[in-house]
C-alpha positions as a LaTeX table, in Angstrom:
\begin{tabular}{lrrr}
\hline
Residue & $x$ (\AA) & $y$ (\AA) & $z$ (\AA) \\
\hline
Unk1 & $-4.03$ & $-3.65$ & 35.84 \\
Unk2 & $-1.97$ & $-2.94$ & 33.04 \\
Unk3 & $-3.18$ & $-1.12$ & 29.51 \\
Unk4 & $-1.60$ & $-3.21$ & 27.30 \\
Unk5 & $-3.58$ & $-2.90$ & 23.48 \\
Unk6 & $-2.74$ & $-5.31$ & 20.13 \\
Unk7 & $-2.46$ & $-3.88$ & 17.52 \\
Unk8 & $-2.36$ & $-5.36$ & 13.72 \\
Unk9 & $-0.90$ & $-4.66$ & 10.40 \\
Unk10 & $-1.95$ & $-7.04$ & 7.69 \\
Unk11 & $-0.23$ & $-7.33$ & 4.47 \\
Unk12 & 0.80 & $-9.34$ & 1.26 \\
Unk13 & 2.90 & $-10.91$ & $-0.47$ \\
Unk14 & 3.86 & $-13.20$ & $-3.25$ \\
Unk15 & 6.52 & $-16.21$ & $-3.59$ \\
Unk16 & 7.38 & $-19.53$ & $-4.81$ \\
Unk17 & 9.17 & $-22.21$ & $-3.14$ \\
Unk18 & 10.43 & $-25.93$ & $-2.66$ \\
Unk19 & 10.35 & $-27.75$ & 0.47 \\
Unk20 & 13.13 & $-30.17$ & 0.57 \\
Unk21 & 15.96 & $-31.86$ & 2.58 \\
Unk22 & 18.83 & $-31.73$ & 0.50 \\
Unk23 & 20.49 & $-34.89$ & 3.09 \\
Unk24 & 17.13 & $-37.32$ & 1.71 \\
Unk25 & 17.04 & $-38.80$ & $-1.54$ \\
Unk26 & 14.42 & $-37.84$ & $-4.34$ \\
Unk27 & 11.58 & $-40.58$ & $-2.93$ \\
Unk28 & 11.89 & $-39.37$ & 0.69 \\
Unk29 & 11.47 & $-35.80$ & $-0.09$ \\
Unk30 & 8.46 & $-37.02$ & $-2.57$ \\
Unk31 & 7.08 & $-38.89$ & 0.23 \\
Unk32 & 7.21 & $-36.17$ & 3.17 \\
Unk33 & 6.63 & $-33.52$ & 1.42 \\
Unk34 & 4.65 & $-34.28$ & $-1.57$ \\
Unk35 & 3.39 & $-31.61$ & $-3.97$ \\
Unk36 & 5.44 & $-28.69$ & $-2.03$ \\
Unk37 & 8.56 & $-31.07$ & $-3.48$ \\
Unk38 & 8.08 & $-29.92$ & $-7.22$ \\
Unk39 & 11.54 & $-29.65$ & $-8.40$ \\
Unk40 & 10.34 & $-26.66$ & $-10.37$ \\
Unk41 & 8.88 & $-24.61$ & $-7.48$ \\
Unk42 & 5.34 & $-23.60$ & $-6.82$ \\
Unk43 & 3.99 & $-20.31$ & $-5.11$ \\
Unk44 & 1.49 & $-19.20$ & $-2.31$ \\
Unk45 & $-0.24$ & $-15.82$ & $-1.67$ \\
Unk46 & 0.64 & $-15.20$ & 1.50 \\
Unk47 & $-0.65$ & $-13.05$ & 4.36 \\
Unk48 & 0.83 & $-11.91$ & 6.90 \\
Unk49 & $-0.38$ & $-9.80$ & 10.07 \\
Unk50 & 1.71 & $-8.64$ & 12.25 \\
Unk51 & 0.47 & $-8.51$ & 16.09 \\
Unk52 & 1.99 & $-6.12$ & 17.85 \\
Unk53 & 1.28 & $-5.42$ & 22.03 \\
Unk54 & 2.34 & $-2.44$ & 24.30 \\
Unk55 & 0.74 & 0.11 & 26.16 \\
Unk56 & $-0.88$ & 3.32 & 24.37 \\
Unk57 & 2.09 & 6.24 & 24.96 \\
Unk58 & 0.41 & 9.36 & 26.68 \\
Unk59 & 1.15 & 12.25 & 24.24 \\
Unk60 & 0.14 & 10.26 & 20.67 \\
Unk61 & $-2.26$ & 7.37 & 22.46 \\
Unk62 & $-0.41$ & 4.80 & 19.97 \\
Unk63 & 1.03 & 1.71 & 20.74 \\
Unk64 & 2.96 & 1.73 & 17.81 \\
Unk65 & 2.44 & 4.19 & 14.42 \\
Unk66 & 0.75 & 1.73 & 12.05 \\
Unk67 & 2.13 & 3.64 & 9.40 \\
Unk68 & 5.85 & 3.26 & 11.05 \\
Unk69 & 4.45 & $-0.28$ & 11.25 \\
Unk70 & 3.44 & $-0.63$ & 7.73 \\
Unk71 & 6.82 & 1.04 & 6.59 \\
Unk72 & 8.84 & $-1.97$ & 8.21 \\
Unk73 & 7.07 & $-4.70$ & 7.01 \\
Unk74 & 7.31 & $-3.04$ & 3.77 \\
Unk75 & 11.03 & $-2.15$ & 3.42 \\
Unk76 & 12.21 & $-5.25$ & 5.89 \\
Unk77 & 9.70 & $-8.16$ & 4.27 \\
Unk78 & 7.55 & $-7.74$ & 1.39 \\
Unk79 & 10.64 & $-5.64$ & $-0.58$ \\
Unk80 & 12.95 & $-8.78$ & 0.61 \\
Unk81 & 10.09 & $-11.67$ & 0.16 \\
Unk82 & 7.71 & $-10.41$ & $-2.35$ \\
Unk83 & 8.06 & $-11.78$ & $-5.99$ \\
Unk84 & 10.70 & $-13.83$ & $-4.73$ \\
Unk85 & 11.67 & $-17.68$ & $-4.90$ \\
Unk86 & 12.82 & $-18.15$ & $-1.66$ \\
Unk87 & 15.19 & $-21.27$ & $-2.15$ \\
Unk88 & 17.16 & $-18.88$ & $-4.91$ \\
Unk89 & 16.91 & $-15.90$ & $-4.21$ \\
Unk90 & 16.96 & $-15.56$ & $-0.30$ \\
Unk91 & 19.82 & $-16.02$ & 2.16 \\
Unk92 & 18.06 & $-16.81$ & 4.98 \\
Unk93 & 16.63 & $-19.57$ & 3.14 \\
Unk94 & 19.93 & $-21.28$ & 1.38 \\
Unk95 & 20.14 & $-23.51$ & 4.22 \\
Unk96 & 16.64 & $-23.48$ & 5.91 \\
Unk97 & 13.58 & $-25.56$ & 4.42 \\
Unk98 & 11.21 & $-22.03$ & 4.06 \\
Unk99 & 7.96 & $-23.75$ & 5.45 \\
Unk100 & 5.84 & $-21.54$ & 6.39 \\
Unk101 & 7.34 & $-22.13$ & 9.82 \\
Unk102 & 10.38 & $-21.10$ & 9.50 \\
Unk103 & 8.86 & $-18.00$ & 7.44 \\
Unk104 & 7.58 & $-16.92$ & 9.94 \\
Unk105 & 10.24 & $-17.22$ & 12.46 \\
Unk106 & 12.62 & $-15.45$ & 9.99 \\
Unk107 & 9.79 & $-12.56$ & 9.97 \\
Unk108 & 9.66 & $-12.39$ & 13.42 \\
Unk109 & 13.53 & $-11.89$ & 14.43 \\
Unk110 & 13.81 & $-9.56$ & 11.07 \\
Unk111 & 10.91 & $-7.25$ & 12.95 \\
Unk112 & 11.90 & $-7.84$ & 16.53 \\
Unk113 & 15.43 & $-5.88$ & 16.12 \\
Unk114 & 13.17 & $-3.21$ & 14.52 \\
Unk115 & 10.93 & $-2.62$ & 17.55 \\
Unk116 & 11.45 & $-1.02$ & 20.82 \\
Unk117 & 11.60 & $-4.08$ & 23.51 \\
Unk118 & 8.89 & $-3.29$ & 25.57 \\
Unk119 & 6.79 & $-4.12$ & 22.80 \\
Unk120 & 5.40 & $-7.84$ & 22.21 \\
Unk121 & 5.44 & $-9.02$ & 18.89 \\
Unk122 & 3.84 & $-12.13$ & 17.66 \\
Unk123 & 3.49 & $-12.71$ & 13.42 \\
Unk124 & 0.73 & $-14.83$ & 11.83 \\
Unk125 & 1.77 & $-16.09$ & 8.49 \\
Unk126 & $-1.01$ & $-17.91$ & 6.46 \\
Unk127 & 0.41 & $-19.96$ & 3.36 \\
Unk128 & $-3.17$ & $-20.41$ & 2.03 \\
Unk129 & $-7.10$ & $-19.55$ & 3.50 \\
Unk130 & $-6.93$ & $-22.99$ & 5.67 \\
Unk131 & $-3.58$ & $-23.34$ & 6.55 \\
Unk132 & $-1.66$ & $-20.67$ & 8.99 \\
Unk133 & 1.13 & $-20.26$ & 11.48 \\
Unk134 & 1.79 & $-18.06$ & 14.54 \\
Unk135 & 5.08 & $-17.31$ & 15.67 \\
Unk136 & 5.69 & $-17.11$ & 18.59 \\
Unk137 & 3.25 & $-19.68$ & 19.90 \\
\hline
\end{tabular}
C-alpha cells in the first residue's frame, strides 16, 4: 500500500481576456462565444489550487514544501498572469484562445518542469464561483 498524500496550494489572481478565433468572422465569434467576445476585453478573478501528490519524504515528512510550492506559483504564474490581459500581453496566449482550458493546461506544463517527477500534479483553475476546470482530467 503506498503513502501517497495531496497536497494543495490555493492562490489568486487577476486578468482580462477575449475569447476569439481569429479564422471566424465577427458574427461567428459573437455567436460561440458570446459575452467572453467583447472586443474590448473583460476580466475574471481567478483561483487557482494547485494539487500536488507524492509520498511524505522521511527526514522533513513533506510531500512537497508548501512554501517552495507557494514560491513557484508565485514567481512562475501569478508574476506572469496576474494584472495581465492575456491576448496582449502573454506569449503563450498570441496564438491560443486563453479559455480557461487552455489556462490551465499552460499552468500545468509551466509547473510540471518545476517539480521533481515522481510527483503528480493536477491544477484546478476556476474562472468564476460556478464555473471551474481541472487539468489533467
Amino acid at each position: 500500500m503506498s503513502n501517497k498524500v495531496a497536497v494543495y496550494r490555493k492562490e489568486h489572481f487577476n486578468a482580462a481576456h477575449r475569447l476569439n478565433n481569429a479564422c471566424w468572422d465577427d458574427d461567428k465569434n459573437a455567436s460561440v462565444f458570446g459575452k467572453c467576445n467583447n472586443a474590448n476585453y473583460h476580466g475574471h478573478n481567478y483561483e487557482l489550487i494547485v494539487k500536488v501528490v507524492g509520498e511524505p519524504a522521511p527526514d522533513t515528512g513533506f510531500v512537497i514544501d508548501l512554501g517552495t510550492l507557494s514560491q513557484l506559483i508565485e514567481e512562475h504564474v501569478l508574476n506572469r498572469f496576474d494584472h495581465k490581459n492575456l491576448n496582449m500581453d502573454c506569449k503563450e496566449f498570441e496564438q491560443l484562445n486563453p479559455t480557461a482550458e487552455n489556462i490551465s493546461i499552460v499552468i500545468y506544463k509551466i509547473l510540471r518542469e518545476k517539480l521533481d517527477a515522481s510527483l503528480d500534479l493536477q491544477v484546478r483553475l476556476y474562472e468564476t464561483e460556478r464555473n471551474f476546470v481541472e487539468y489533467p482530467a
